[in-house]
Amino acid sequence: RLVLNCTARTELNVGIDFNWEYPSSKHRHKKVVIRDLKTQSGSEMKKFLSTLTIDGVTRSDQGQYICEASSGMMTVKSNTSVRVHEKPFIAFDSSMESLVEATVGDRVKVPVKYLAYPTPEIKWYKNGKPIESNHTIKGEKELVITEVSEKDTGNYTVILTNPMSKERQSHMVSLVVNVPPQIGEKSLISLVDSYQYGTTQMLTCTVYSVPPPHHIRWYWQLEECAYKPSHAALMTNPQTCTGWRDVDDFQGGNKIEVNKNQFAIIEGKNKTVSTLVIQAANVSALYKCEAINKVGRGERVISFHVTRGPKVTLQPHAQPTEQERVSLQCSADRTMFEDLTWYKISSQALPSHAGELPTPVCKNLDALWKMNAYKFTNGTSDILIMELQNASLQDQGDYVCFAQDRKTKKRHCVVRQLTVLERVAPMITGNLENQTTSIGETIEVSCTTSGNPPPQVTWFKDNETLVEDSGIVLKDGNRNLTIRRVRKEDEGLYTCQACSVLGCAKVEAFFIVEGAQEKTNLEVIILVGTAVIAMFFWLLLVIVLRTVKRANGGELKTGYLSIVMDPDELPLDEHCERLPYDASKWEFPRDRLKLGKPLGRGAFGQVIFGQVIEADAFGIDKTATCKTVAVKMLKEGATHSEHRALMSDSRSSFILAIISMWSIF
């Protein structure tokens, strides 16, 4: 359905006639409804309204629509174009950007370019999350970021939704926020440093920028040209040098070398580190590093003050604590220098903004406070000592030792920064957690402490001091406790206590040990292991000896009988079957042996006279028809032990000799 309204306003006494011209007016079958209404709009004007309505719009209704209003004396026309689409559609214009670059601080506007019918719903997302409009970012028909920052970098997606067909189309725009070079060291407010004559020094510039810098270059010029006292008196920057020279032209200055740039991730950002190495500090100078990328430049000016003068030391250590006795000592060769003096730098000597080049300390005496000190001589050196009996936080700051050259009367100064740490009572970060473990496992706990002065850490078990042994290990100043091969007796209440002169802090935890106690002591393990190894070697020895004996038994000399056996290994009935000799050579049937009278008796055996009848065996004369032998045998009713005794005696060479003797007989 197409509805067009045409409105006219006239004076009270004027009438209006409306006339419509439209593309389908020639098609009589097309039903068009035109309604003219008169409404009162005010005390002096009348409002007339004509409405044209076409139901079932087709492509033939596309075109120019003209509304004509006539009062008889005056005619006014108004027109509009109507485009009829076959169906709802939605599409992004090809001219819409996919990549937008901006510099930090810019105002960014990304219009949504599309073709659609009907008007779509528009929603913006950043990295997949809906964008909530606020005072810095708005997203509707165009994405607007009033003051872009680096955190706005990302992928922005706009989604169009057709309200009729529910069709969705998306387009992603990548926003890249460029950052001019920023030099990290400029954010630190520091005084002019003094460098000892002849030493090797290193100056650095740590640069962060998006994109990374095209190049980082170093320049230098003499320090004397930089300072104008009149500017310092007016509280303006007294550094007005313009004659910068490339570091390759070091004639008249220090010999220097620029190292190759290095890249490092610092604080989660990719940064470029450029290093200038001064091989020998001979001349005071100003050095400048300059970094440039496609959206800007950054620079840092470094005051390099070289002194042959005094040396400063801090006692007792570099970072004293409140209420400690602190001593600053300035020493110089008294044959070359005189008038040693200690000063403290006031806030007027500091740069008003981070990165601003400070006024050289040696040339700005009005910003210094003279300090009380005493001097003594040690060999060829004068030593000026400034003492702080009970250092406080108010004593923090930068101190300068002045010395004047005896010949040239030139002043030399050395700056030393004093930092006093605040006294802090011991604290334990976090709590120990109760633990349940099994016997034989390992327990590891940490007790993280803080405080100044650093506290001493002590462990207790059931209110008794815990000491190291074979299973308990304390590391990192007793901060880490490890219990190895946990035993049942390790169960109990453990306390970590951190103490200093300012008090103590403690945390507790209860360790529960589950399971039955097992003998897992190292001593028991060693004993059991030793016994097992000894048993193994004993069995191995027995097997070897048995093997050797049996092997030797099989190597009998021809003509000798050897009976080697263990009666306990087999029943006596089976011994004869396992004797280690040739049975056909040493044995003959029992019925060939005729026994006679006894020849002698012993504790368990007896020897009997015997005759061998036609038998063939070792030591029997084959030519004789009757052979006489001595037969050793058991007594009647012999016991099992006597059986074994006989077999044992049968191995004796004495028995063999008897057999031979009686054989001769």
XYZ file of C-alpha atoms in Angstrom:
665
model
C 0.000 0.000 0.000
C 1.236 3.471 -0.975
C -0.027 6.524 0.942
C 0.949 10.078 -0.032
C -0.253 13.198 1.779
C -0.412 16.660 0.241
C -0.998 19.566 2.644
C -1.830 23.209 1.830
C -2.404 26.222 4.084
C -4.461 29.264 3.108
C -6.205 32.255 4.569
C -9.583 31.746 6.199
C -11.676 32.888 3.246
C -9.838 30.909 0.551
C -10.856 27.457 -0.755
C -8.515 24.839 -2.230
C -8.936 22.238 -4.973
C -6.440 19.345 -5.251
C -5.435 17.547 -8.395
C -3.113 14.496 -8.541
C -0.963 13.289 -11.407
C 0.560 9.814 -11.036
C 1.903 7.037 -13.296
C -1.057 4.651 -13.016
C -3.734 7.342 -13.647
C -4.104 5.994 -17.204
C -4.909 2.493 -15.953
C -8.582 2.550 -15.044
C -8.444 -0.892 -13.415
C -6.130 0.526 -10.758
C -8.049 1.551 -7.678
C -6.832 4.866 -6.339
C -8.469 6.632 -3.400
C -8.126 10.396 -3.011
C -9.572 12.108 0.052
C -9.630 15.852 0.582
C -10.033 17.138 4.131
C -10.241 20.612 5.603
C -8.917 21.122 9.069
C -8.728 24.257 11.161
C -5.137 25.097 11.925
C -5.464 28.420 13.663
C -7.363 31.672 14.007
C -5.806 33.108 10.841
C -4.990 30.066 8.641
C -6.813 27.050 7.289
C -5.159 23.685 6.526
C -6.263 21.454 3.650
C -5.109 17.804 3.327
C -5.370 15.515 0.307
C -4.406 11.829 0.669
C -3.690 9.486 -2.245
C -3.862 5.790 -1.441
C -2.987 2.902 -3.767
C -3.502 -0.668 -2.564
C -1.504 -3.508 -4.071
C 1.353 -1.439 -5.421
C 3.063 -2.826 -8.527
C 6.024 -1.809 -10.652
C 3.656 0.256 -12.806
C 3.097 2.588 -9.850
C 6.732 3.608 -9.913
C 7.463 7.133 -11.088
C 6.727 10.820 -10.492
C 3.761 11.874 -8.297
C 2.542 15.488 -8.559
C 0.093 17.177 -6.197
C -1.489 20.420 -7.489
C -3.367 22.781 -5.150
C -5.403 25.613 -6.701
C -7.406 28.426 -5.121
C -8.638 29.747 -8.459
C -6.260 32.638 -8.401
C -3.113 30.746 -7.513
C -1.779 27.253 -8.219
C 1.039 25.492 -6.366
C 2.603 22.128 -7.235
C 4.703 19.663 -5.236
C 6.198 16.403 -6.502
C 8.005 13.335 -5.289
C 9.475 10.221 -6.857
C 8.358 6.751 -5.851
C 10.479 3.656 -6.482
C 8.823 0.266 -6.198
C 10.976 -2.781 -5.384
C 9.958 -6.315 -6.204
C 11.035 -7.605 -2.756
C 12.836 -6.388 0.415
C 16.609 -6.236 0.037
C 19.727 -5.109 1.846
C 23.333 -4.615 0.647
C 26.433 -2.630 1.596
C 27.749 -0.039 -0.793
C 31.075 -1.003 -2.331
C 32.526 2.374 -1.363
C 32.336 1.670 2.374
C 35.801 1.545 3.985
C 37.346 -1.650 5.284
C 40.440 -0.025 6.810
C 40.548 3.252 8.706
C 43.776 4.775 10.041
C 43.904 7.538 12.616
C 46.411 9.170 14.931
C 46.020 9.340 18.680
C 43.714 12.264 19.560
C 41.943 12.423 16.179
C 38.174 12.395 15.718
C 37.132 9.307 13.771
C 33.880 9.009 11.800
C 32.938 5.894 9.817
C 29.588 6.292 7.944
C 27.502 3.219 7.124
C 26.986 3.087 3.357
C 24.255 0.732 2.179
C 21.296 0.168 -0.179
C 18.197 -1.306 1.426
C 14.442 -1.433 1.550
C 12.930 -0.940 4.021
C 15.348 0.980 6.288
C 17.387 -1.623 8.167
C 18.248 -1.873 11.833
C 21.914 -0.984 12.470
C 24.111 -2.379 15.256
C 27.853 -1.946 15.858
C 30.227 -4.445 17.496
C 33.884 -4.223 18.520
C 35.857 -7.447 18.532
C 32.583 -9.369 18.738
C 31.075 -7.386 21.625
C 28.213 -4.842 21.276
C 29.271 -1.206 21.490
C 27.616 0.789 24.240
C 27.300 4.430 23.206
C 28.900 6.950 25.574
C 30.463 10.403 25.474
C 33.483 9.171 23.494
C 31.975 6.632 21.086
C 28.632 6.419 19.312
C 27.477 3.853 16.807
C 24.288 4.226 14.725
C 24.222 5.276 11.068
C 27.856 6.171 11.551
C 30.548 5.199 14.023
C 31.951 8.263 15.785
C 34.917 8.277 18.202
C 35.457 11.814 19.484
C 39.079 11.432 20.664
C 40.618 8.195 19.504
C 43.156 6.443 21.704
C 45.328 3.385 21.282
C 42.826 1.217 23.130
C 40.283 1.931 20.366
C 42.357 -0.126 17.934
C 40.460 -3.196 16.776
C 37.958 -4.715 14.383
C 34.556 -3.035 14.219
C 31.622 -4.886 12.660
C 28.360 -3.270 11.553
C 25.336 -5.571 11.093
C 22.283 -4.533 9.049
C 18.986 -6.366 9.616
C 16.007 -6.071 7.215
C 12.881 -5.701 9.407
C 10.655 -7.450 6.838
C 12.737 -10.345 5.529
C 15.028 -10.550 8.612
C 17.946 -10.792 6.221
C 21.280 -9.805 7.796
C 24.407 -8.381 6.229
C 27.686 -7.547 7.995
C 30.756 -5.508 7.155
C 34.004 -5.290 9.136
C 36.096 -2.146 9.481
C 39.610 -2.401 10.924
C 40.649 0.664 12.894
C 44.393 1.233 13.220
C 45.447 3.941 15.666
C 48.919 5.256 14.883
C 51.108 6.512 17.711
C 53.915 9.053 17.224
C 57.267 7.968 18.709
C 57.316 8.070 22.501
C 60.642 7.799 24.341
C 60.235 6.041 27.673
C 63.154 7.697 29.445
C 61.514 11.123 28.993
C 58.785 10.196 31.480
C 61.398 10.110 34.255
C 62.223 13.396 35.969
C 65.927 13.217 36.666
C 68.830 15.532 37.196
C 71.941 15.878 35.116
C 74.084 12.839 35.778
C 77.810 13.119 36.313
C 80.158 10.657 34.679
C 83.706 9.949 35.779
C 86.389 10.991 33.334
C 87.729 8.216 31.092
C 84.983 5.719 31.851
C 82.881 3.873 29.280
C 79.215 4.856 29.413
C 76.044 3.747 27.691
C 73.044 5.953 26.836
C 69.725 4.456 25.748
C 66.483 5.544 24.150
C 63.534 3.160 24.419
C 61.040 4.058 21.687
C 57.434 2.989 21.309
C 55.405 3.938 18.264
C 52.803 2.594 15.836
C 54.033 1.798 13.298
C 57.596 1.224 14.554
C 60.015 4.080 13.825
C 61.600 4.320 10.410
C 64.866 5.186 12.093
C 66.420 6.355 15.350
C 69.307 8.782 14.978
C 71.749 10.244 17.483
C 73.182 13.784 17.523
C 75.510 15.672 19.835
C 76.925 19.094 20.612
C 79.087 20.692 23.280
C 77.381 21.252 26.611
C 78.587 24.839 27.070
C 76.435 26.110 24.230
C 73.268 24.948 25.902
C 72.949 27.081 29.019
C 71.829 30.709 29.288
C 71.507 31.987 32.884
C 69.128 34.782 31.810
C 66.613 32.211 30.618
C 66.950 30.273 33.853
C 66.231 33.436 35.872
C 63.037 33.954 33.875
C 61.991 30.347 34.627
C 62.109 29.457 30.945
C 63.940 26.596 29.360
C 67.594 27.688 29.185
C 68.520 25.003 26.627
C 68.707 26.811 23.270
C 71.298 24.845 21.331
C 70.700 24.444 17.623
C 74.053 23.256 16.311
C 73.440 19.531 16.492
C 75.955 17.299 14.763
C 75.639 13.692 13.689
C 77.416 11.295 16.046
C 79.581 10.096 13.159
C 81.208 13.533 13.316
C 82.705 13.208 16.808
C 85.670 15.520 16.219
C 86.188 17.528 19.385
C 83.913 15.247 21.361
C 83.865 11.750 22.763
C 84.522 8.711 20.621
C 81.210 6.953 20.312
C 79.565 3.958 18.711
C 75.889 3.304 18.004
C 74.812 -0.277 18.554
C 72.300 -1.988 16.317
C 68.711 -1.416 17.402
C 67.169 -4.150 19.486
C 63.516 -5.067 19.853
C 61.973 -6.036 23.165
C 58.563 -6.525 24.731
C 58.347 -4.100 27.650
C 55.133 -3.716 29.652
C 53.346 -5.765 27.015
C 54.372 -3.508 24.123
C 56.860 -4.004 21.302
C 59.542 -1.362 21.766
C 62.741 -0.429 19.972
C 65.872 0.139 22.067
C 68.695 2.229 20.633
C 72.011 2.340 22.489
C 74.842 4.858 22.228
C 78.177 3.688 23.651
C 80.631 6.376 24.736
C 83.946 4.566 24.687
C 85.747 7.124 26.853
C 84.052 9.985 28.692
C 86.444 12.861 28.021
C 84.226 15.851 27.168
C 80.954 17.129 28.635
C 78.296 17.258 25.937
C 74.618 17.068 25.079
C 73.300 14.032 23.232
C 69.984 13.749 21.457
C 68.184 10.703 20.120
C 65.488 11.305 17.502
C 62.889 8.748 16.421
C 60.610 9.231 13.395
C 57.683 7.279 11.989
C 55.022 8.199 9.422
C 52.823 10.123 11.879
C 55.347 12.063 13.919
C 58.662 12.308 15.700
C 59.999 12.160 19.235
C 63.300 13.172 20.786
C 65.198 13.046 24.049
C 68.049 15.338 25.055
C 70.593 13.911 27.508
C 73.029 16.081 29.430
C 76.331 14.229 29.721
C 78.468 15.941 32.360
C 82.020 14.586 32.608
C 84.012 15.209 35.763
C 87.532 14.370 36.877
C 86.568 15.503 40.289
C 85.227 13.944 43.435
C 83.850 10.481 44.019
C 80.777 9.883 46.157
C 79.997 6.811 48.240
C 77.016 6.006 50.449
C 77.333 4.186 53.746
C 76.204 1.711 54.928
C 74.327 0.654 51.762
C 72.561 2.052 48.706
C 68.983 2.144 50.053
C 68.869 2.980 53.752
C 65.757 2.714 55.896
C 64.171 5.284 58.169
C 65.990 5.909 61.472
C 69.232 4.445 60.133
C 72.493 6.355 60.311
C 73.479 7.404 56.781
C 76.809 8.792 55.678
C 77.527 10.452 52.308
C 81.261 10.644 51.626
C 82.855 12.798 48.950
C 86.542 12.224 48.252
C 88.926 14.094 45.940
C 92.651 14.314 45.323
C 93.721 17.316 47.431
C 96.672 18.011 45.148
C 94.196 18.764 42.333
C 91.003 19.944 44.089
C 89.976 22.207 46.912
C 86.864 23.608 48.602
C 84.841 20.398 48.841
C 81.232 21.296 49.673
C 77.986 19.341 50.096
C 74.691 20.759 48.771
C 71.141 19.511 48.522
C 69.173 20.334 45.379
C 65.917 22.217 45.882
C 62.796 21.668 43.807
C 63.658 24.740 41.690
C 66.454 22.778 40.044
C 64.067 20.090 38.852
C 62.426 20.332 35.431
C 58.814 21.484 35.616
C 57.677 18.778 33.218
C 58.752 15.222 32.613
C 61.153 15.066 29.708
C 62.200 18.714 29.946
C 65.960 19.114 29.929
C 67.088 20.257 33.410
C 69.420 23.102 34.156
C 73.039 21.937 34.664
C 73.506 21.676 38.414
C 77.024 23.085 38.516
C 75.767 26.333 36.929
C 72.678 26.871 39.055
C 73.957 27.484 42.587
C 70.871 29.487 43.557
C 68.844 26.253 43.591
C 71.185 24.536 46.092
C 71.137 24.345 49.889
C 74.475 24.061 51.632
C 74.738 21.122 54.043
C 76.787 20.709 57.211
C 79.708 18.318 56.858
C 83.144 17.609 58.288
C 86.397 16.870 56.493
C 89.396 14.687 57.183
C 92.483 13.726 55.215
C 93.451 10.216 54.181
C 96.796 10.102 52.400
C 96.550 12.388 49.362
C 92.746 12.569 49.450
C 90.388 14.944 51.196
C 87.154 13.288 52.350
C 84.088 15.384 53.145
C 81.451 13.489 55.150
C 77.835 14.512 55.552
C 75.992 12.454 58.177
C 72.297 11.916 58.786
C 71.975 10.438 62.272
C 68.340 9.316 61.915
C 67.416 9.360 58.243
C 63.810 10.304 57.484
C 61.670 10.478 54.370
C 62.262 14.252 54.283
C 65.970 13.592 53.779
C 65.309 12.002 50.404
C 66.520 13.907 47.392
C 69.540 14.685 45.270
C 72.802 15.759 46.874
C 75.712 17.438 45.100
C 79.365 17.411 46.034
C 81.338 20.364 44.649
C 85.092 20.505 44.200
C 87.122 23.310 42.628
C 90.143 22.690 40.431
C 93.184 24.310 42.080
C 94.679 25.447 38.757
C 91.772 26.330 36.487
C 89.298 27.198 39.291
C 86.680 25.259 37.352
C 83.948 23.692 39.450
C 83.301 19.977 39.263
C 80.219 18.389 40.732
C 78.867 14.918 41.361
C 75.162 14.260 41.918
C 74.019 11.425 44.164
C 70.375 10.527 44.685
C 69.435 9.422 48.185
C 66.363 7.239 48.615
C 65.134 6.484 52.127
C 62.853 3.509 52.486
C 59.899 3.780 54.812
C 59.805 1.398 57.770
C 57.078 -1.154 57.237
C 55.964 -3.760 59.746
C 56.236 -7.396 58.623
C 53.380 -8.672 56.503
C 52.599 -12.092 55.067
C 50.913 -12.073 51.681
C 48.096 -14.585 51.446
C 47.232 -17.380 53.837
C 48.531 -20.895 54.177
C 45.926 -23.443 53.155
C 45.074 -26.565 55.104
C 46.214 -29.642 53.223
C 45.356 -33.329 53.221
C 47.956 -35.674 51.806
C 48.917 -39.337 51.835
C 51.914 -41.030 53.382
C 54.953 -40.946 51.112
C 53.877 -37.880 49.123
C 55.474 -34.405 49.129
C 54.105 -31.159 50.618
C 55.308 -27.784 49.315
C 54.177 -24.455 50.813
C 55.381 -20.869 50.428
C 55.266 -18.044 52.936
C 55.615 -14.753 51.028
C 56.638 -11.877 53.282
C 57.207 -8.156 52.963
C 58.402 -5.410 55.230
C 61.269 -3.043 55.829
C 63.660 -4.009 57.247
C 63.173 -7.471 55.700
C 61.733 -9.842 58.316
C 63.242 -13.131 59.433
C 61.058 -16.175 58.709
C 60.725 -19.067 61.163
C 58.585 -22.214 60.867
C 56.921 -23.982 63.783
C 55.200 -27.364 64.055
C 52.802 -27.707 66.948
C 54.429 -24.591 68.498
C 57.925 -26.095 68.315
C 60.646 -24.702 66.048
C 60.926 -26.699 62.827
C 64.463 -27.664 61.817
C 65.768 -29.268 58.643
C 66.358 -33.013 58.501
C 66.413 -35.716 55.813
C 62.774 -35.068 54.885
C 62.290 -31.352 55.691
C 63.851 -28.723 53.404
C 63.779 -24.932 53.947
C 64.801 -22.641 51.070
C 64.863 -18.944 50.081
C 65.433 -17.651 53.560
C 62.980 -20.163 55.066
C 60.185 -18.829 52.878
C 59.643 -22.155 51.092
C 58.966 -25.312 53.090
C 59.141 -28.771 51.498
C 58.269 -31.997 53.346
C 59.401 -35.051 51.398
C 58.266 -38.636 51.976
C 55.515 -37.500 54.325
C 55.123 -39.632 57.454
C 52.280 -39.922 59.917
C 54.226 -37.932 62.502
C 54.418 -34.992 60.040
C 50.724 -34.337 60.669
C 50.048 -31.252 62.766
C 49.702 -27.454 62.962
C 52.327 -25.533 60.969
C 53.012 -21.841 61.585
C 54.998 -19.386 59.456
C 56.190 -16.416 61.510
C 57.898 -13.303 60.091
C 59.543 -10.960 62.603
C 61.534 -7.727 62.562
C 62.171 -4.890 65.001
C 58.686 -3.581 64.166
C 56.862 -6.737 65.251
C 55.769 -10.118 63.979
C 53.163 -11.569 61.654
C 52.150 -15.196 61.325
C 49.866 -17.537 59.435
C 48.860 -21.103 60.254
C 47.752 -24.229 58.426
C 46.927 -27.774 59.486
C 48.356 -30.688 57.522
C 46.449 -33.992 57.652
C 48.286 -37.191 56.682
C 46.111 -40.089 55.544
C 46.948 -43.807 55.273
C 48.650 -46.405 57.437
C 52.221 -45.817 58.481
C 54.673 -47.706 56.334
C 58.347 -48.223 57.072
C 59.690 -46.015 54.413
C 62.739 -44.801 56.293
C 65.879 -44.625 54.258
C 67.658 -46.971 56.675
C 65.012 -49.670 56.276
C 65.147 -49.337 52.505
C 68.932 -49.713 52.552
C 68.820 -52.790 54.829
C 66.146 -54.522 52.777
C 67.964 -53.741 49.563
C 71.244 -55.041 50.966
C 69.598 -58.284 52.133
C 68.001 -58.858 48.738
C 71.303 -58.277 46.941
C 73.172 -60.587 49.356
C 70.572 -63.323 48.892
C 70.868 -63.003 45.140
C 74.652 -63.366 45.188
C 74.467 -66.327 47.633
C 72.079 -68.179 45.339
C 74.277 -67.339 42.376
C 77.329 -68.712 44.205
C 75.552 -71.967 45.098
C 74.449 -72.487 41.511
C 77.972 -71.849 40.212
C 79.525 -74.283 42.705
C 76.981 -76.981 41.894
C 77.648 -76.527 38.213
C 81.422 -76.755 38.692
C 81.174 -79.916 40.811
C 78.961 -81.700 38.324
C 81.169 -80.684 35.451
C 84.273 -82.048 37.234
C 82.461 -85.305 38.027
C 81.906 -85.956 34.359
C 85.624 -85.584 33.591
C 86.823 -88.845 35.286
C 90.149 -90.294 34.401
C 89.953 -93.622 32.675
C 90.025 -96.542 35.174
C 88.801 -94.617 38.270
C 85.438 -94.592 39.935
C 84.060 -91.381 41.384
C 80.716 -91.201 43.142
C 79.588 -87.579 43.627
C 75.970 -86.969 44.605
C 73.835 -85.348 47.228
C 71.732 -87.970 49.056
C 69.181 -85.293 49.952
C 68.383 -84.510 46.322
C 66.908 -87.977 45.441
C 65.651 -91.119 47.206
C 68.324 -93.745 47.736
C 66.621 -96.110 45.269
C 67.284 -93.677 42.461
C 70.928 -92.989 43.281
C 72.204 -95.940 41.274
C 70.441 -94.703 38.172
C 72.186 -91.345 38.418
C 75.750 -92.387 39.317
C 78.255 -90.536 37.103
C 80.028 -93.554 35.459
C 79.559 -96.038 32.635
C 77.374 -98.869 34.045
C 78.569 -101.416 31.438
C 82.140 -100.924 32.654
C 81.678 -100.866 36.407
C 78.609 -103.074 37.034
C 77.732 -106.783 36.650
C 74.615 -108.796 37.620
C 74.072 -109.697 41.318
C 73.738 -113.427 40.581
C 77.400 -113.413 39.392
C 78.561 -112.474 42.910
C 78.865 -115.115 45.618
C 79.205 -113.732 49.173
C 81.289 -115.424 51.838
C 82.409 -114.756 55.382
C 82.715 -111.181 56.823
C 86.160 -109.665 56.716
C 85.439 -106.688 58.999
C 82.780 -104.426 60.540
C 82.464 -100.727 61.121
C 80.030 -98.288 62.753
C 77.409 -98.771 60.075
C 78.857 -101.043 57.391
C 80.753 -104.263 56.853
C 83.190 -105.783 54.325
C 82.411 -109.343 53.094
C 84.515 -111.840 51.166
C 83.067 -112.419 47.664
C 83.705 -114.343 44.485
C 82.766 -113.160 41.001
C 81.778 -115.924 38.619
C 82.256 -115.194 34.924
C 81.660 -111.462 35.182
C 83.166 -108.659 33.130
C 83.928 -105.451 35.039
C 86.765 -102.996 35.743
C 89.668 -104.601 37.667
C 88.527 -108.269 37.293
C 90.892 -110.670 35.634
C 89.074 -112.097 32.664
C 91.439 -115.113 32.305
C 90.603 -116.537 35.739
C 87.448 -118.538 36.160
C 86.963 -117.371 39.731
C 87.716 -113.854 40.877
C 87.982 -112.842 44.521
C 86.640 -109.416 45.605
C 85.831 -107.509 48.788
C 82.283 -106.291 49.018
C 81.431 -103.311 51.224
C 77.827 -103.261 52.318
C 75.533 -102.125 55.113
C 74.752 -104.097 58.199
C 71.333 -105.606 58.509
C 68.691 -103.135 59.769
C 70.643 -100.083 58.661
C 68.904 -96.704 59.072
C 68.384 -93.995 56.479
C 71.218 -91.933 57.941
C 73.545 -94.962 57.702
C 72.593 -95.282 54.028
C 73.749 -91.703 53.496
C 76.932 -92.330 55.493
C 77.823 -95.316 53.323
C 77.326 -93.323 50.147
C 79.491 -90.535 51.560
C 82.285 -92.964 52.469
C 82.122 -94.500 49.039
C 83.756 -91.342 47.692
C 86.932 -91.950 49.767
C 90.141 -93.046 48.104
C 90.779 -95.212 51.185
C 87.765 -97.373 50.379
C 88.962 -97.739 46.809
C 92.334 -98.909 48.131
C 90.657 -101.549 50.306
C 88.711 -102.836 47.340
C 91.930 -103.135 45.360
C 93.687 -104.930 48.236
C 90.967 -107.488 48.700
C 90.733 -107.931 44.993
C 94.384 -108.969 44.988
C 93.712 -111.243 47.918
